[in-house]
Coordinates of C-alpha atoms in Angstrom, one line a residue:
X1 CA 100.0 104.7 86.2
X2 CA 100.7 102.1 83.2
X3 CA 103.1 103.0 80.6
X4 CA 102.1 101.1 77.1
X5 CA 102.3 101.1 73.7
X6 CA 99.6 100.0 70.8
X7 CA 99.4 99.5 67.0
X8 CA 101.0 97.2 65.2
X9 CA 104.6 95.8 65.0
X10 CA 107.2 98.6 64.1
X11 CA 104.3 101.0 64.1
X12 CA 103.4 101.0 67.4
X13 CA 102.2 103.9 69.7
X14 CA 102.7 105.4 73.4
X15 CA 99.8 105.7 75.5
X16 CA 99.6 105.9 79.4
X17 CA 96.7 105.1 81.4
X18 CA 96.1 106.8 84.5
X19 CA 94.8 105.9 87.8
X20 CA 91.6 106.1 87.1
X21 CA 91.9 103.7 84.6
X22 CA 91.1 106.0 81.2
X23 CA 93.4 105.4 78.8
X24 CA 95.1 108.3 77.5
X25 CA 97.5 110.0 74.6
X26 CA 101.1 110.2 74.7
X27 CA 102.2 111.8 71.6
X28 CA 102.4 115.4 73.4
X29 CA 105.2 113.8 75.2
X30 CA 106.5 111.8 73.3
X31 CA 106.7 109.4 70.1
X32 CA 108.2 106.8 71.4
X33 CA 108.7 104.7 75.0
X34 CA 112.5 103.5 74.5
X35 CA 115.2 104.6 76.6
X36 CA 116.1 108.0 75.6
X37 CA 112.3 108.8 77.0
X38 CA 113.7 107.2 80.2
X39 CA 116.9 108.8 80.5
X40 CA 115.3 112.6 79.8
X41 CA 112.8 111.8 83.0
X42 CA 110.3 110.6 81.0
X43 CA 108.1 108.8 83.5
X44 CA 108.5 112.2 85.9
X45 CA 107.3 114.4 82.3
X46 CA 104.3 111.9 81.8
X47 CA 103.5 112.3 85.3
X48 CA 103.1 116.1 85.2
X49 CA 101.2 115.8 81.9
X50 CA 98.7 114.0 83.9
X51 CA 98.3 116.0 87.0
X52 CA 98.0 119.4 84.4
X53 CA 95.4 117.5 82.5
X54 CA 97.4 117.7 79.3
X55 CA 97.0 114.6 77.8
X56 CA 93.7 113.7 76.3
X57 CA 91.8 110.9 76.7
X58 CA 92.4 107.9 73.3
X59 CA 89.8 107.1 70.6
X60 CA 88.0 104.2 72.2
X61 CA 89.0 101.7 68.9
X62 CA 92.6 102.1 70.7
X63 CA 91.8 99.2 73.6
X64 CA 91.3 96.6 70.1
X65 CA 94.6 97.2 69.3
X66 CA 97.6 94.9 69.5
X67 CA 99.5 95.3 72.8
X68 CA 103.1 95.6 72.2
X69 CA 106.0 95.7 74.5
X70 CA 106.0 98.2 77.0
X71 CA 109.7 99.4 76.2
X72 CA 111.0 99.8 72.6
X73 CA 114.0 98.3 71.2
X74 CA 116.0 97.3 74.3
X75 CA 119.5 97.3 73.9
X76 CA 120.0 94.5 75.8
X77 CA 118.4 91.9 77.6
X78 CA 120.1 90.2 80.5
X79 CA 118.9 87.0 82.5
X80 CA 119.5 85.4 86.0
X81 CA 119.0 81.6 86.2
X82 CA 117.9 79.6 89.0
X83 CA 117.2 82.3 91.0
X84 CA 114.4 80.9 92.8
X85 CA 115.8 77.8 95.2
X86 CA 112.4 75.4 94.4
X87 CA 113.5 76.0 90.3
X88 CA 117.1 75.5 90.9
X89 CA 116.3 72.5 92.7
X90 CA 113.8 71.4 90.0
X91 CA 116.2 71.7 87.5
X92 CA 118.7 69.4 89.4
X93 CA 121.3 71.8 90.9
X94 CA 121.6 73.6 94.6
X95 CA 120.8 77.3 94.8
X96 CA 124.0 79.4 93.3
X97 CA 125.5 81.5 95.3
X98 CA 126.2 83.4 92.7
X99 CA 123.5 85.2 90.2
X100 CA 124.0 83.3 87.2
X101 CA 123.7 85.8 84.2
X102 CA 123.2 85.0 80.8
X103 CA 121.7 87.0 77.9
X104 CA 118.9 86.8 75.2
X105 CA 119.6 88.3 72.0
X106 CA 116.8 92.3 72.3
X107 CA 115.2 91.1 69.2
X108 CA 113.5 88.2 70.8
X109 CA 111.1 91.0 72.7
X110 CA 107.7 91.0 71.1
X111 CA 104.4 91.9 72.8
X112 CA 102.5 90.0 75.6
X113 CA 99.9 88.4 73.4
X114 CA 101.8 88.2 70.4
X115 CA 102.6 84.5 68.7
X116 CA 105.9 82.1 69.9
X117 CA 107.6 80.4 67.4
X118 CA 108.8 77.3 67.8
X119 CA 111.9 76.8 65.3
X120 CA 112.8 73.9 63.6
X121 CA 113.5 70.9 65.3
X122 CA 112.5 72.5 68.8
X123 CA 111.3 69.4 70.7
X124 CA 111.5 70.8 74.7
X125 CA 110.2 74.5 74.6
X126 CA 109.4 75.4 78.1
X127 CA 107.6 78.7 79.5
X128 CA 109.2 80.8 82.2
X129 CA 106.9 83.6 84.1
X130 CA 109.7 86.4 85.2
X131 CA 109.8 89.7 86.7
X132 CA 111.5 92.2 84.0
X133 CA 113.3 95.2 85.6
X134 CA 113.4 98.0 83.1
X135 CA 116.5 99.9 83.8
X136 CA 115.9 103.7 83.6
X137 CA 119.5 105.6 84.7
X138 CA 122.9 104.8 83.7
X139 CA 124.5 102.8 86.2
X140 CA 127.9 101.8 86.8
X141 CA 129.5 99.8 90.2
X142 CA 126.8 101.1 92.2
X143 CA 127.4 101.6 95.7
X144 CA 125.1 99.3 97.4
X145 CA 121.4 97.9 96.4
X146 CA 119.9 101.1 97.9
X147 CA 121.7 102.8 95.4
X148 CA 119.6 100.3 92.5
X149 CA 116.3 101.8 93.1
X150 CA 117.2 104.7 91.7
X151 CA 118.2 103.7 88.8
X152 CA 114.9 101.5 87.9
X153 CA 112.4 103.0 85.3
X154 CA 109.5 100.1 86.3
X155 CA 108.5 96.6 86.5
X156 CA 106.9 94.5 83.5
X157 CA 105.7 90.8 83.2
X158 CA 108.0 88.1 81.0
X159 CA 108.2 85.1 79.6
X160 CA 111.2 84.0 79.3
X161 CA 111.2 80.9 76.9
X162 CA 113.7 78.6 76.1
X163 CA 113.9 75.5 74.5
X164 CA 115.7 73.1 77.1
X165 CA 117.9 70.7 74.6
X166 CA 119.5 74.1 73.0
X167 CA 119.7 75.7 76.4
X168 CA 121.8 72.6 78.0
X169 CA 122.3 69.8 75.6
X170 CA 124.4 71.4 72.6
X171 CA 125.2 74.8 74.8
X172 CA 128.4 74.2 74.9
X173 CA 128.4 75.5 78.6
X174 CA 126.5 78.5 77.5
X175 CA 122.4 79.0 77.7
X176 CA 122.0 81.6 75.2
X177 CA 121.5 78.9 72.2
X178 CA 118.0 77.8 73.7
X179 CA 117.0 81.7 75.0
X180 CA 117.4 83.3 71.2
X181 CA 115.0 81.9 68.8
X182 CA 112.9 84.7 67.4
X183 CA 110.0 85.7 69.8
X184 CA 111.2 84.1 73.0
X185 CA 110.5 87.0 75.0
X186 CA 107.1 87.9 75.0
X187 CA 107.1 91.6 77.2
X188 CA 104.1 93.5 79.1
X189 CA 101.4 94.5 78.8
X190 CA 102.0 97.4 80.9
X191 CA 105.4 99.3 82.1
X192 CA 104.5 100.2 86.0
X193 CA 106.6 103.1 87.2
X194 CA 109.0 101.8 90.3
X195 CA 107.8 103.8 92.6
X196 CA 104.6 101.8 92.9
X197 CA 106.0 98.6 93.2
X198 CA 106.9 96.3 95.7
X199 CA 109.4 94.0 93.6
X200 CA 109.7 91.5 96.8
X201 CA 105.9 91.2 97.3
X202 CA 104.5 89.7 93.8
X203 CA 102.8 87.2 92.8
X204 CA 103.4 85.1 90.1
X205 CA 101.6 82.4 88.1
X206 CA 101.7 80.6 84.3
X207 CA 99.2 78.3 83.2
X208 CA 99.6 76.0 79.8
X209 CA 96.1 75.3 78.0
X210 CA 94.3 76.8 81.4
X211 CA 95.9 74.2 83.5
X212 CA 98.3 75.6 86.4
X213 CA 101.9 75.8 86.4
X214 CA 103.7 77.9 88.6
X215 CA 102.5 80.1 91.3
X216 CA 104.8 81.8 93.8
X217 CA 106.2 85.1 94.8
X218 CA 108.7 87.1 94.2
X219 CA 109.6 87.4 97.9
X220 CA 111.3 83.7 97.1
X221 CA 114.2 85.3 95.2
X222 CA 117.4 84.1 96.1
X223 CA 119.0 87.4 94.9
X224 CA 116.1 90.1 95.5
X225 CA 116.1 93.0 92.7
X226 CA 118.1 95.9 94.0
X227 CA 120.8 93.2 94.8
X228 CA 120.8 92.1 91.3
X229 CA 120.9 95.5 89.9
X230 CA 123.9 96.4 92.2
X231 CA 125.4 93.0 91.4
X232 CA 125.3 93.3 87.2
X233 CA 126.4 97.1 87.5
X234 CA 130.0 95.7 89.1
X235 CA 130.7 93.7 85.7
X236 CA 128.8 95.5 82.9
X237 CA 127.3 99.4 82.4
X238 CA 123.2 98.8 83.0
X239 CA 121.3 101.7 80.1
X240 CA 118.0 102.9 79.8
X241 CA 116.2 100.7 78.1
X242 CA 118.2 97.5 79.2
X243 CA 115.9 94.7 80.1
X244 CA 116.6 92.3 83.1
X245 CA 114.7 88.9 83.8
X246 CA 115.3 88.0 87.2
X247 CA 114.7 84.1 87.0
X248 CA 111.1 82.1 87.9
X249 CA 109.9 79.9 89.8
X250 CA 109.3 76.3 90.3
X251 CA 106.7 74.5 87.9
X252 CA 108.3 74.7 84.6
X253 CA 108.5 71.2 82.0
X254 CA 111.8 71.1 82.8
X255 CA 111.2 70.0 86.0
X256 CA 110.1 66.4 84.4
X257 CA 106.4 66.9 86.0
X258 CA 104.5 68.6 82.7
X259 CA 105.0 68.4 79.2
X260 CA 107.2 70.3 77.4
X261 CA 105.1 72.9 74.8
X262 CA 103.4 71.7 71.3
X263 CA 102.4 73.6 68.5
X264 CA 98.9 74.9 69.3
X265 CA 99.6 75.1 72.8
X266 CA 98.9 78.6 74.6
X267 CA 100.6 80.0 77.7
X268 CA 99.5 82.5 80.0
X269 CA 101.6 84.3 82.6
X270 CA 100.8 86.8 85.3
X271 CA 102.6 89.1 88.1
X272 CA 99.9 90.9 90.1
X273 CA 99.5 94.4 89.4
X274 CA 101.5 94.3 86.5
X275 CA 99.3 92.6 83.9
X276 CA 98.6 89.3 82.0
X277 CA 99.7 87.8 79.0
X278 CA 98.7 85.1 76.5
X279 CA 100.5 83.4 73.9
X280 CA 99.5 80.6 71.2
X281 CA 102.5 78.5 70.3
X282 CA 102.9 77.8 66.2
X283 CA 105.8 76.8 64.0
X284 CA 108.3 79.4 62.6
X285 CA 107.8 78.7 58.5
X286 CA 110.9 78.0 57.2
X287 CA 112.1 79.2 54.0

């Protein structure tokens, strides 16, 4: 099962398609997949739409629609660096041993094949393929990580771009400056319920212009999900809807051995099972 949504920005739609692969209306349900639909057990709701045959199948014109993100408005989106040893070694430091956490402003969420913007002045934006955990339960000082699977709605595919002389050159200590420009977090296409997911058994790859980047697996996390989950909820209250991007791979620009992104450019990343996503690079119009 693949939660989505389709239509254009701010007007978007929820639709679900089932195993089958038919795509399929979720109006019935509900009008929106944000996370009040998570909290009130939306993903178990949808599910017994679908075994009732309640939910029709969607006007064919509906697969030509714009994608866009899987989860509506997130209310926050938080980040692990370096959490893959190879990328923490490319980027000139030793594996933490602590998760490094930083945030991207929610409004940088837009869908998986929608435009990046390159603001003004951006001379080193790099492209990040991540695994997104889309928190579905409130959760506070968990127990353990077996307690953090059940608090996970699903899995998506992200691209967690930054620009790399914001992010460590005028950071003042701090990343968030190169990880908030305005559509630096491309999200989707699909949300994949939890349940039928291996988070620790993923592939992961990114091309630029259709030459490869990074390809690796999620079973290469320093910090694996449910640890990061139980790990965030000790110093912050996790809510539906959050967002977390738990860190990529080795084979960014950073890592001196590619160039960093150009206007025109397009990037593609991809987690297996969970979808692919293509972006064209252009410069934000200033004012």
């Amino acid at each position: 099962m693949q939660l989505m949504r389709r239509g254009e920005p701010g007007r978007e739609r929820p639709f679900v398609r089932d195993d089958e692969g038919t795509l399929r209306e979720l109006s019935s349900v509900t009008a929106e997949i944000d996370g009040a639909f998570l909290a009130d057990d939306g993903i178990g709701r949808v599910r017994a739409a679908l075994r009732e045959g309640r939910l029709p199948v969607a006007d064919p014109t509906v697969e030509q629609w714009r994608t866009g993100a899987p989860i509506a408005r997130p209310t926050a989106v938080i980040c692990v660096g370096q959490n893959y040893a190879a990328h923490a070694a490319e980027s000139g430091s030793a594996p933490p041993v602590e998760p490094i956490v930083f945030f991207k402003h929610p409004n940088t969420v837009v869908g998986p094949d929608d435009d990046v913007l390159l603001p003004p002045g951006a001379e080193k934006v790099d492209w990040e393929v991540e695994l997104a955990v889309v928190i579905g339960r409130t959760a506070r000082y968990l127990s353990g990580p077996a307690a953090a699977r059940d608090v996970i709605a699903g899995y998506a595919v992200s691209n967690d771009v930054s620009e790399r002389a914001y992010q460590l050159d005028v950071s003042g200590g701090q990343w968030s400056k190169g990880k908030c420009a305005e559509t630096f977090n491309p999200l989707g296409p699909v949300l994949v319920p939890a349940e039928e997911v291996d988070p620790q058994a993923l592939r992961l790859r990114s091309w630029v212009n259709g030459e490869p980047r990074q390809d690796s697996s999620t079973a290469d996390m320093i910090f694996p999900v449910w640890e990061l989950v139980h790990h965030l909820s000790q110093f912050m209250v996790l809510e539906p809807g959050d967002v977390i991007n738990t860190g990529t791979p080795q084979g960014v620009a950073l890592s001196g051995r590619f160039p960093y992104l150009r206007d025109g450019d397009e990037m593609t990343v991809e987690i297996e099972g969970l979808g692919r996503q293509r972006q064209r690079l252009r410069r934000a119009v200033v004012a």
